[in-house]
Amino acid sequence: MAFRVNKLVTIERHISEQQELHSSATGSFSRMMRDLLLALRIISREVRRAGFNDILGVTESQNVHGEQVKKLDEFANETIIRAMDHGGHLCAMASEESEGLIEIPEEYERGNYVLLFDPLDGSSNIDVNVTIGTIFSIFRRVTPDRVGNGHEDDFLQPGNRQVAAGYALYGSSTCLVYTTGQGVNMFTYDPTVGEFFLTQENLQMPDRHNSYSINEGNYHKWNDELRRYIDFVKDPSYGHASYSLRYIGTAVADIHRILQHGGIFMYPGDKKNPNGKLRLMYEINPLALLIEQAGGRATDGKNRVLDLNPEDIHQTAPVFMGSKANVLEAEAFVRGEFPSRPDN
Ligand code: P6P
């Protein structure tokens, strides 16, 4: 479990202390995180005010996936771009809401990192006041010139090469959870002082928990192996307590619960969408890095998702992630290995 923190540590101080641990650090990453935090504070404010603003509801535009773009999506997208495009840390950005790469305006310096983000995950929940979040993923650029604009090659890297990943969650409070590969830390936002305070250090999830998170409405589209797993978790005659179903419809919120309490989240492939629905680069990869850093497991039902070599920035992938024992159990079903009921 995570260590609850009493000392008052702001995220800025935590980032600078982390930077001091790496003698080669130039401070560029710290300054990039500072700029991102500004965007997240502004998005959090707008989310909290959305009920009173006229930014609820939809715009007339659609994103690359044909999904109606809601006004808060657009606001979050623009806020991140405006906060991040001039700091000199990035050579390009990619967003769920933008089909192509987002270039750094020519008047600004380019840097050695690329940022991918889902500005507002859980769009379908915006108008019904259910938790939504912002997910981000950061890679070091790989293109040889390292001075010009970023290229698609800088983005199409396996998730195991992320230098940082995290999310902001706009729930009963706003929190930030992120990792740079040295464990998972959580910060809770106090809007009265405008600071994110460290609330959980080196978060480690339980190895197993009897809860599962999946859209059961897709049951008819799944293959028999997956159906048998879902039937199994609900059937105590196999000798386990029946599982609870928890599904918010905002992946980052479901994963936040799993990081704290354990369990398994699944968005599998099905007959209609064999590659699932969640996007590999800016939803699955960052969440999978956090899950692994917190002691969990994240696969596509067979292969570690962080080892998948992407071919397109917006590609989707099936995903099973959460407590290690739960994910391994689900993978056994996917392989066609079914347990027998204990002798009564
Ligand atoms: P469904 C939100 O739009 C999202 O991308 C994820 O955050 C969420 O887990 C999933 O879609 C919900 O999809 O098909 O269950 O409504």
mmCIF file of C-alpha atoms and ligand atoms in Angstrom:
data_model
loop_
_atom_site.group_PDB
_atom_site.id
_atom_site.type_symbol
_atom_site.label_atom_id
_atom_site.label_comp_id
_atom_site.label_asym_id
_atom_site.label_seq_id
_atom_site.Cartn_x
_atom_site.Cartn_y
_atom_site.Cartn_z
ATOM 1 C CA MET A 1 0.000 0.000 0.000
ATOM 2 C CA ALA A 2 1.046 3.612 -0.368
ATOM 3 C CA PHE A 3 2.556 5.613 2.437
ATOM 4 C CA ARG A 4 0.132 8.366 3.434
ATOM 5 C CA VAL A 5 2.047 11.625 3.748
ATOM 6 C CA ASN A 6 1.659 14.143 6.588
ATOM 7 C CA LYS A 7 4.573 16.463 5.765
ATOM 8 C CA LEU A 8 3.630 19.430 3.518
ATOM 9 C CA VAL A 9 5.407 18.852 0.200
ATOM 10 C CA THR A 10 4.265 20.645 -2.950
ATOM 11 C CA ILE A 11 4.699 18.976 -6.317
ATOM 12 C CA GLU A 12 7.174 21.665 -7.398
ATOM 13 C CA ARG A 13 9.416 20.832 -4.423
ATOM 14 C CA HIS A 14 8.986 17.087 -5.064
ATOM 15 C CA ILE A 15 9.975 17.489 -8.725
ATOM 16 C CA SER A 16 13.037 19.599 -7.865
ATOM 17 C CA GLU A 17 14.097 17.071 -5.180
ATOM 18 C CA GLN A 18 13.729 14.284 -7.754
ATOM 19 C CA GLN A 19 15.802 16.344 -10.196
ATOM 20 C CA GLU A 20 18.612 16.678 -7.612
ATOM 21 C CA LEU A 21 18.799 12.861 -7.480
ATOM 22 C CA HIS A 22 19.854 12.840 -11.148
ATOM 23 C CA SER A 23 23.103 14.781 -11.561
ATOM 24 C CA SER A 24 22.687 14.759 -15.344
ATOM 25 C CA ALA A 25 19.281 16.462 -15.104
ATOM 26 C CA THR A 26 19.232 19.823 -16.823
ATOM 27 C CA GLY A 27 16.015 21.055 -15.252
ATOM 28 C CA SER A 28 14.242 20.932 -18.613
ATOM 29 C CA PHE A 29 11.971 18.111 -17.463
ATOM 30 C CA SER A 30 11.148 19.975 -14.241
ATOM 31 C CA ARG A 31 10.262 23.131 -16.149
ATOM 32 C CA MET A 32 8.148 21.101 -18.589
ATOM 33 C CA MET A 33 6.207 19.572 -15.691
ATOM 34 C CA ARG A 34 5.759 23.063 -14.216
ATOM 35 C CA ASP A 35 4.140 24.233 -17.470
ATOM 36 C CA LEU A 36 1.917 21.143 -17.610
ATOM 37 C CA LEU A 37 0.781 21.721 -14.021
ATOM 38 C CA LEU A 38 -0.370 25.231 -14.964
ATOM 39 C CA ALA A 39 -2.552 23.746 -17.726
ATOM 40 C CA LEU A 40 -3.990 21.149 -15.333
ATOM 41 C CA ARG A 41 -4.842 23.836 -12.753
ATOM 42 C CA ILE A 42 -6.715 25.827 -15.422
ATOM 43 C CA ILE A 43 -8.560 22.758 -16.742
ATOM 44 C CA SER A 44 -9.503 21.800 -13.175
ATOM 45 C CA ARG A 45 -10.975 25.276 -12.644
ATOM 46 C CA GLU A 46 -13.016 25.065 -15.861
ATOM 47 C CA VAL A 47 -14.249 21.558 -15.050
ATOM 48 C CA ARG A 48 -15.400 22.789 -11.646
ATOM 49 C CA ARG A 49 -17.187 25.765 -13.268
ATOM 50 C CA ALA A 50 -18.531 23.826 -16.282
ATOM 51 C CA GLY A 51 -21.958 23.621 -14.692
ATOM 52 C CA PHE A 52 -22.189 27.438 -14.689
ATOM 53 C CA ASN A 53 -20.457 28.142 -17.977
ATOM 54 C CA ASP A 54 -21.913 27.609 -21.382
ATOM 55 C CA ILE A 55 -19.146 25.115 -22.213
ATOM 56 C CA LEU A 56 -21.242 22.089 -21.449
ATOM 57 C CA GLY A 57 -22.691 20.419 -24.450
ATOM 58 C CA VAL A 58 -21.049 19.665 -27.753
ATOM 59 C CA THR A 59 -19.293 21.607 -30.487
ATOM 60 C CA GLU A 60 -20.184 21.077 -34.121
ATOM 61 C CA SER A 61 -16.809 19.362 -34.708
ATOM 62 C CA GLN A 62 -15.782 15.716 -34.463
ATOM 63 C CA ASN A 63 -12.341 14.245 -33.563
ATOM 64 C CA VAL A 64 -10.279 11.750 -35.605
ATOM 65 C CA HIS A 65 -12.361 8.911 -34.181
ATOM 66 C CA GLY A 66 -15.627 10.412 -35.368
ATOM 67 C CA GLU A 67 -16.564 11.258 -31.775
ATOM 68 C CA GLN A 68 -18.442 14.489 -31.113
ATOM 69 C CA VAL A 69 -15.962 16.929 -29.486
ATOM 70 C CA LYS A 70 -17.471 18.488 -26.397
ATOM 71 C CA LYS A 71 -16.614 22.103 -25.562
ATOM 72 C CA LEU A 72 -14.644 21.174 -22.415
ATOM 73 C CA ASP A 73 -12.568 18.781 -24.563
ATOM 74 C CA GLU A 74 -11.691 21.654 -26.857
ATOM 75 C CA PHE A 75 -10.895 23.980 -23.966
ATOM 76 C CA ALA A 76 -8.626 21.382 -22.320
ATOM 77 C CA ASN A 77 -6.893 20.654 -25.624
ATOM 78 C CA GLU A 78 -6.196 24.320 -26.335
ATOM 79 C CA THR A 79 -5.098 25.013 -22.750
ATOM 80 C CA ILE A 80 -2.448 22.271 -22.818
ATOM 81 C CA ILE A 81 -1.162 23.390 -26.218
ATOM 82 C CA ARG A 82 -0.943 27.057 -25.137
ATOM 83 C CA ALA A 83 0.845 26.145 -21.879
ATOM 84 C CA MET A 84 3.314 23.745 -23.508
ATOM 85 C CA ASP A 85 4.185 25.131 -26.960
ATOM 86 C CA HIS A 86 6.663 27.881 -25.986
ATOM 87 C CA GLY A 87 8.736 26.475 -23.075
ATOM 88 C CA GLY A 88 11.467 25.137 -25.369
ATOM 89 C CA HIS A 89 11.158 21.577 -23.997
ATOM 90 C CA LEU A 90 9.070 19.955 -26.755
ATOM 91 C CA CYS A 91 9.665 19.399 -30.457
ATOM 92 C CA ALA A 92 6.023 18.441 -31.117
ATOM 93 C CA MET A 93 2.827 17.268 -29.405
ATOM 94 C CA ALA A 94 0.042 14.790 -30.216
ATOM 95 C CA SER A 95 -3.492 14.838 -28.854
ATOM 96 C CA GLU A 96 -6.584 12.655 -29.109
ATOM 97 C CA GLU A 97 -8.353 15.784 -30.359
ATOM 98 C CA SER A 98 -5.878 16.530 -33.167
ATOM 99 C CA GLU A 99 -5.476 14.197 -36.171
ATOM 100 C CA GLY A 100 -1.941 15.243 -37.068
ATOM 101 C CA LEU A 101 1.093 16.287 -35.018
ATOM 102 C CA ILE A 102 0.834 19.615 -33.188
ATOM 103 C CA GLU A 103 3.881 21.622 -34.274
ATOM 104 C CA ILE A 104 5.770 24.077 -32.105
ATOM 105 C CA PRO A 105 5.219 27.586 -33.572
ATOM 106 C CA GLU A 106 8.291 28.640 -35.528
ATOM 107 C CA GLU A 107 9.023 31.589 -33.220
ATOM 108 C CA TYR A 108 9.625 29.242 -30.263
ATOM 109 C CA GLU A 109 12.650 27.033 -29.429
ATOM 110 C CA ARG A 110 12.317 23.266 -29.859
ATOM 111 C CA GLY A 111 13.350 20.789 -27.177
ATOM 112 C CA ASN A 112 14.195 17.126 -26.772
ATOM 113 C CA TYR A 113 10.829 15.765 -25.620
ATOM 114 C CA VAL A 114 7.467 14.937 -27.195
ATOM 115 C CA LEU A 115 4.167 15.092 -25.292
ATOM 116 C CA LEU A 116 1.100 12.962 -26.047
ATOM 117 C CA PHE A 117 -2.160 13.579 -24.221
ATOM 118 C CA ASP A 118 -5.826 12.853 -23.952
ATOM 119 C CA PRO A 119 -6.990 16.303 -22.843
ATOM 120 C CA LEU A 120 -10.221 15.077 -21.327
ATOM 121 C CA ASP A 121 -10.727 11.333 -20.984
ATOM 122 C CA GLY A 122 -14.317 10.281 -20.313
ATOM 123 C CA SER A 123 -16.008 12.844 -22.569
ATOM 124 C CA SER A 124 -19.316 10.979 -22.407
ATOM 125 C CA ASN A 125 -19.376 11.706 -18.672
ATOM 126 C CA ILE A 126 -18.796 15.479 -18.885
ATOM 127 C CA ASP A 127 -22.456 16.516 -19.028
ATOM 128 C CA VAL A 128 -23.546 14.151 -16.258
ATOM 129 C CA ASN A 129 -20.993 15.379 -13.709
ATOM 130 C CA VAL A 130 -19.114 12.080 -13.508
ATOM 131 C CA THR A 131 -15.328 12.011 -12.949
ATOM 132 C CA ILE A 132 -13.149 12.822 -15.975
ATOM 133 C CA GLY A 133 -9.404 13.248 -16.335
ATOM 134 C CA THR A 134 -6.401 14.335 -18.391
ATOM 135 C CA ILE A 135 -3.816 11.685 -19.343
ATOM 136 C CA PHE A 136 -0.263 12.482 -20.498
ATOM 137 C CA SER A 137 2.772 10.611 -21.776
ATOM 138 C CA ILE A 138 6.278 11.977 -22.422
ATOM 139 C CA PHE A 139 9.075 10.514 -24.565
ATOM 140 C CA ARG A 140 12.558 11.785 -25.373
ATOM 141 C CA ARG A 141 12.822 12.508 -29.100
ATOM 142 C CA VAL A 142 14.703 9.975 -31.228
ATOM 143 C CA THR A 143 15.195 11.876 -34.529
ATOM 144 C CA PRO A 144 18.930 12.385 -35.201
ATOM 145 C CA ASP A 145 18.900 16.157 -35.784
ATOM 146 C CA ARG A 146 17.318 16.806 -32.392
ATOM 147 C CA VAL A 147 16.899 20.505 -33.242
ATOM 148 C CA GLY A 148 14.121 20.737 -35.828
ATOM 149 C CA ASN A 149 10.436 19.929 -35.567
ATOM 150 C CA GLY A 150 9.447 16.574 -34.129
ATOM 151 C CA HIS A 151 8.627 13.722 -36.512
ATOM 152 C CA GLU A 152 6.188 10.832 -36.262
ATOM 153 C CA ASP A 153 9.194 8.587 -35.427
ATOM 154 C CA ASP A 154 9.632 10.558 -32.202
ATOM 155 C CA PHE A 155 6.140 9.453 -31.173
ATOM 156 C CA LEU A 156 5.974 5.877 -32.477
ATOM 157 C CA GLN A 157 8.014 4.410 -29.617
ATOM 158 C CA PRO A 158 7.032 1.478 -27.377
ATOM 159 C CA GLY A 159 5.547 2.542 -24.040
ATOM 160 C CA ASN A 160 8.550 1.110 -22.173
ATOM 161 C CA ARG A 161 10.495 4.156 -23.468
ATOM 162 C CA GLN A 162 8.270 6.751 -21.746
ATOM 163 C CA VAL A 163 10.291 9.103 -19.511
ATOM 164 C CA ALA A 164 7.166 10.173 -17.634
ATOM 165 C CA ALA A 165 3.454 9.385 -17.589
ATOM 166 C CA GLY A 166 0.522 10.399 -15.456
ATOM 167 C CA TYR A 167 -2.930 11.861 -15.168
ATOM 168 C CA ALA A 168 -4.984 14.536 -13.476
ATOM 169 C CA LEU A 169 -8.328 13.330 -12.154
ATOM 170 C CA TYR A 170 -11.179 15.818 -11.725
ATOM 171 C CA GLY A 171 -13.267 13.991 -9.127
ATOM 172 C CA SER A 172 -14.454 14.891 -5.628
ATOM 173 C CA SER A 173 -11.031 16.533 -5.482
ATOM 174 C CA THR A 174 -8.491 17.147 -8.224
ATOM 175 C CA CYS A 175 -5.452 14.904 -7.941
ATOM 176 C CA LEU A 176 -2.339 14.283 -9.990
ATOM 177 C CA VAL A 177 -0.714 10.858 -10.216
ATOM 178 C CA TYR A 178 2.529 10.462 -12.133
ATOM 179 C CA THR A 179 5.732 8.461 -12.478
ATOM 180 C CA THR A 180 9.149 9.022 -13.999
ATOM 181 C CA GLY A 181 9.953 5.329 -13.626
ATOM 182 C CA GLN A 182 10.913 5.539 -9.950
ATOM 183 C CA GLY A 183 7.538 4.667 -8.419
ATOM 184 C CA VAL A 184 4.110 6.312 -8.393
ATOM 185 C CA ASN A 185 3.323 9.424 -6.368
ATOM 186 C CA MET A 186 -0.032 11.112 -5.851
ATOM 187 C CA PHE A 187 -0.711 14.797 -5.224
ATOM 188 C CA THR A 188 -3.997 16.382 -4.207
ATOM 189 C CA TYR A 189 -4.856 19.913 -5.337
ATOM 190 C CA ASP A 190 -5.796 22.589 -2.798
ATOM 191 C CA PRO A 191 -7.402 25.318 -4.928
ATOM 192 C CA THR A 192 -7.384 27.754 -2.002
ATOM 193 C CA VAL A 193 -3.587 27.965 -2.201
ATOM 194 C CA GLY A 194 -3.205 26.753 -5.809
ATOM 195 C CA GLU A 195 -0.834 23.938 -4.808
ATOM 196 C CA PHE A 196 -0.694 20.180 -5.452
ATOM 197 C CA PHE A 197 0.357 18.528 -2.162
ATOM 198 C CA LEU A 198 2.023 15.096 -1.938
ATOM 199 C CA THR A 199 -0.590 12.746 -0.441
ATOM 200 C CA GLN A 200 0.612 9.223 -1.355
ATOM 201 C CA GLU A 201 4.264 8.240 -1.885
ATOM 202 C CA ASN A 202 5.458 5.139 -3.772
ATOM 203 C CA LEU A 203 1.946 3.792 -4.276
ATOM 204 C CA GLN A 204 1.783 -0.039 -4.464
ATOM 205 C CA MET A 205 -1.515 -1.748 -5.353
ATOM 206 C CA PRO A 206 -2.766 -5.009 -3.760
ATOM 207 C CA ASP A 207 -1.691 -8.141 -5.668
ATOM 208 C CA ARG A 208 -5.324 -9.263 -5.948
ATOM 209 C CA HIS A 209 -8.786 -7.819 -5.359
ATOM 210 C CA ASN A 210 -12.214 -9.259 -6.155
ATOM 211 C CA SER A 211 -13.448 -6.473 -8.399
ATOM 212 C CA TYR A 212 -13.580 -6.221 -12.184
ATOM 213 C CA SER A 213 -14.157 -3.270 -14.478
ATOM 214 C CA ILE A 214 -15.557 -3.856 -17.981
ATOM 215 C CA ASN A 215 -18.526 -2.779 -20.080
ATOM 216 C CA GLU A 216 -20.760 -5.856 -19.674
ATOM 217 C CA GLY A 217 -23.003 -4.408 -22.358
ATOM 218 C CA ASN A 218 -20.487 -5.821 -24.846
ATOM 219 C CA TYR A 219 -20.843 -9.410 -23.517
ATOM 220 C CA HIS A 220 -22.525 -10.594 -26.713
ATOM 221 C CA LYS A 221 -19.564 -9.378 -28.794
ATOM 222 C CA TRP A 222 -16.839 -11.162 -26.796
ATOM 223 C CA ASN A 223 -15.293 -14.543 -27.635
ATOM 224 C CA ASP A 224 -16.146 -17.595 -25.535
ATOM 225 C CA GLU A 225 -12.891 -17.490 -23.522
ATOM 226 C CA LEU A 226 -13.591 -13.973 -22.264
ATOM 227 C CA ARG A 227 -17.247 -14.751 -21.572
ATOM 228 C CA ARG A 228 -16.128 -17.726 -19.472
ATOM 229 C CA TYR A 229 -13.809 -15.460 -17.442
ATOM 230 C CA ILE A 230 -16.597 -12.976 -16.787
ATOM 231 C CA ASP A 231 -18.951 -15.831 -15.835
ATOM 232 C CA PHE A 232 -16.213 -17.217 -13.543
ATOM 233 C CA VAL A 233 -15.664 -14.021 -11.549
ATOM 234 C CA LYS A 234 -19.410 -13.889 -10.809
ATOM 235 C CA ASP A 235 -19.697 -17.538 -9.780
ATOM 236 C CA PRO A 236 -18.720 -18.230 -6.114
ATOM 237 C CA SER A 237 -19.139 -21.975 -6.724
ATOM 238 C CA TYR A 238 -15.512 -21.803 -7.934
ATOM 239 C CA GLY A 239 -14.551 -21.172 -4.339
ATOM 240 C CA HIS A 240 -13.967 -17.413 -4.383
ATOM 241 C CA ALA A 241 -16.054 -14.552 -3.048
ATOM 242 C CA SER A 242 -18.135 -13.096 -5.863
ATOM 243 C CA TYR A 243 -16.462 -10.127 -7.542
ATOM 244 C CA SER A 244 -17.898 -6.602 -7.530
ATOM 245 C CA LEU A 245 -18.395 -4.852 -10.855
ATOM 246 C CA ARG A 246 -17.135 -1.264 -10.880
ATOM 247 C CA TYR A 247 -17.246 0.579 -14.251
ATOM 248 C CA ILE A 248 -17.251 4.385 -14.449
ATOM 249 C CA GLY A 249 -16.853 4.726 -18.220
ATOM 250 C CA THR A 250 -13.804 6.945 -17.683
ATOM 251 C CA ALA A 251 -10.729 4.712 -17.921
ATOM 252 C CA VAL A 252 -8.526 7.040 -15.882
ATOM 253 C CA ALA A 253 -11.073 7.004 -13.035
ATOM 254 C CA ASP A 254 -11.381 3.204 -13.107
ATOM 255 C CA ILE A 255 -7.581 2.890 -13.108
ATOM 256 C CA HIS A 256 -7.296 5.371 -10.216
ATOM 257 C CA ARG A 257 -9.566 3.122 -8.141
ATOM 258 C CA ILE A 258 -7.546 0.043 -9.144
ATOM 259 C CA LEU A 259 -4.248 1.733 -8.204
ATOM 260 C CA GLN A 260 -5.685 2.235 -4.713
ATOM 261 C CA HIS A 261 -7.742 -0.926 -4.119
ATOM 262 C CA GLY A 262 -6.625 -3.419 -6.770
ATOM 263 C CA GLY A 263 -8.793 -5.377 -9.214
ATOM 264 C CA ILE A 264 -8.775 -5.630 -13.011
ATOM 265 C CA PHE A 265 -9.781 -3.238 -15.802
ATOM 266 C CA MET A 266 -10.470 -4.628 -19.252
ATOM 267 C CA TYR A 267 -11.332 -3.143 -22.598
ATOM 268 C CA PRO A 268 -10.877 -6.269 -24.768
ATOM 269 C CA GLY A 269 -11.188 -6.706 -28.483
ATOM 270 C CA ASP A 270 -14.523 -7.980 -29.683
ATOM 271 C CA LYS A 271 -16.220 -9.103 -32.910
ATOM 272 C CA LYS A 272 -16.919 -5.475 -33.886
ATOM 273 C CA ASN A 273 -13.625 -3.934 -32.688
ATOM 274 C CA PRO A 274 -10.903 -6.647 -32.575
ATOM 275 C CA ASN A 275 -8.368 -4.040 -31.387
ATOM 276 C CA GLY A 276 -10.566 -2.724 -28.582
ATOM 277 C CA LYS A 277 -11.390 0.960 -28.098
ATOM 278 C CA LEU A 278 -8.743 2.541 -25.884
ATOM 279 C CA ARG A 279 -5.881 4.347 -27.628
ATOM 280 C CA LEU A 280 -2.455 2.834 -27.110
ATOM 281 C CA MET A 281 -0.295 5.967 -27.163
ATOM 282 C CA TYR A 282 -2.141 8.426 -24.913
ATOM 283 C CA GLU A 283 -4.473 6.247 -22.827
ATOM 284 C CA ILE A 284 -3.096 2.697 -22.435
ATOM 285 C CA ASN A 285 0.685 3.361 -22.365
ATOM 286 C CA PRO A 286 0.659 6.032 -19.629
ATOM 287 C CA LEU A 287 -1.843 4.121 -17.494
ATOM 288 C CA ALA A 288 0.070 0.859 -18.035
ATOM 289 C CA LEU A 289 3.346 2.437 -16.882
ATOM 290 C CA LEU A 290 1.652 3.628 -13.686
ATOM 291 C CA ILE A 291 0.068 0.188 -13.131
ATOM 292 C CA GLU A 292 3.431 -1.574 -13.546
ATOM 293 C CA GLN A 293 5.263 0.953 -11.377
ATOM 294 C CA ALA A 294 2.624 0.291 -8.678
ATOM 295 C CA GLY A 295 3.319 -3.474 -8.855
ATOM 296 C CA GLY A 296 0.561 -4.460 -11.305
ATOM 297 C CA ARG A 297 0.430 -5.969 -14.785
ATOM 298 C CA ALA A 298 -0.778 -4.579 -18.138
ATOM 299 C CA THR A 299 -1.170 -6.719 -21.274
ATOM 300 C CA ASP A 300 -3.333 -7.037 -24.368
ATOM 301 C CA GLY A 301 -4.475 -10.387 -22.960
ATOM 302 C CA LYS A 302 -1.141 -11.952 -23.862
ATOM 303 C CA ASN A 303 1.665 -9.451 -24.533
ATOM 304 C CA ARG A 304 2.935 -6.665 -22.281
ATOM 305 C CA VAL A 305 1.369 -3.511 -23.744
ATOM 306 C CA LEU A 306 4.473 -1.418 -22.973
ATOM 307 C CA ASP A 307 6.421 -3.621 -25.426
ATOM 308 C CA LEU A 308 3.973 -3.101 -28.317
ATOM 309 C CA ASN A 309 5.557 -1.286 -31.269
ATOM 310 C CA PRO A 310 3.022 1.329 -32.425
ATOM 311 C CA GLU A 311 2.321 1.992 -36.113
ATOM 312 C CA ASP A 312 -0.099 4.887 -35.741
ATOM 313 C CA ILE A 313 -0.432 7.583 -33.072
ATOM 314 C CA HIS A 314 -4.179 6.987 -32.783
ATOM 315 C CA GLN A 315 -4.189 3.190 -32.868
ATOM 316 C CA THR A 316 -6.214 1.220 -30.317
ATOM 317 C CA ALA A 317 -5.271 -1.975 -28.490
ATOM 318 C CA PRO A 318 -7.080 -4.508 -26.308
ATOM 319 C CA VAL A 319 -6.097 -4.037 -22.660
ATOM 320 C CA PHE A 320 -6.182 -6.035 -19.409
ATOM 321 C CA MET A 321 -4.565 -4.140 -16.549
ATOM 322 C CA GLY A 322 -4.559 -4.111 -12.765
ATOM 323 C CA SER A 323 -3.533 -6.408 -9.921
ATOM 324 C CA LYS A 324 -0.999 -8.965 -11.121
ATOM 325 C CA ALA A 325 -2.902 -12.059 -9.882
ATOM 326 C CA ASN A 326 -6.162 -10.859 -11.449
ATOM 327 C CA VAL A 327 -4.584 -10.139 -14.847
ATOM 328 C CA LEU A 328 -2.706 -13.474 -14.899
ATOM 329 C CA GLU A 329 -5.984 -15.245 -14.068
ATOM 330 C CA ALA A 330 -7.797 -13.497 -16.940
ATOM 331 C CA GLU A 331 -4.922 -14.311 -19.342
ATOM 332 C CA ALA A 332 -5.254 -18.014 -18.460
ATOM 333 C CA PHE A 333 -8.892 -17.912 -19.608
ATOM 334 C CA VAL A 334 -7.884 -16.041 -22.780
ATOM 335 C CA ARG A 335 -5.453 -18.951 -23.468
ATOM 336 C CA GLY A 336 -8.324 -21.401 -22.992
ATOM 337 C CA GLU A 337 -7.116 -22.683 -19.610
ATOM 338 C CA PHE A 338 -10.222 -22.983 -17.436
ATOM 339 C CA PRO A 339 -10.230 -23.889 -13.707
ATOM 340 C CA SER A 340 -12.507 -26.645 -12.421
ATOM 341 C CA ARG A 341 -14.844 -26.187 -9.518
ATOM 342 C CA PRO A 342 -13.546 -27.509 -6.173
ATOM 343 C CA ASP A 343 -14.984 -30.866 -5.060
ATOM 344 C CA ASN A 344 -17.952 -30.018 -2.878
HETATM 345 P P1 P6P B 1 -17.584 2.427 -23.459
HETATM 346 C C1 P6P B 1 -13.982 7.341 -22.660
HETATM 347 O O1 P6P B 1 -14.599 7.804 -23.837
HETATM 348 C C2 P6P B 1 -13.185 6.083 -23.006
HETATM 349 O O2 P6P B 1 -12.250 6.356 -24.004
HETATM 350 C C3 P6P B 1 -12.499 5.540 -21.761
HETATM 351 O O3 P6P B 1 -12.107 6.529 -20.871
HETATM 352 C C4 P6P B 1 -13.548 4.626 -21.183
HETATM 353 O O4 P6P B 1 -12.998 3.583 -20.382
HETATM 354 C C5 P6P B 1 -14.198 4.054 -22.442
HETATM 355 O O5 P6P B 1 -14.071 5.064 -23.451
HETATM 356 C C6 P6P B 1 -15.669 3.743 -22.221
HETATM 357 O O6 P6P B 1 -16.127 3.132 -23.423
HETATM 358 O O7 P6P B 1 -17.618 1.743 -24.796
HETATM 359 O O8 P6P B 1 -17.629 1.442 -22.312
HETATM 360 O O9 P6P B 1 -18.590 3.543 -23.285
#
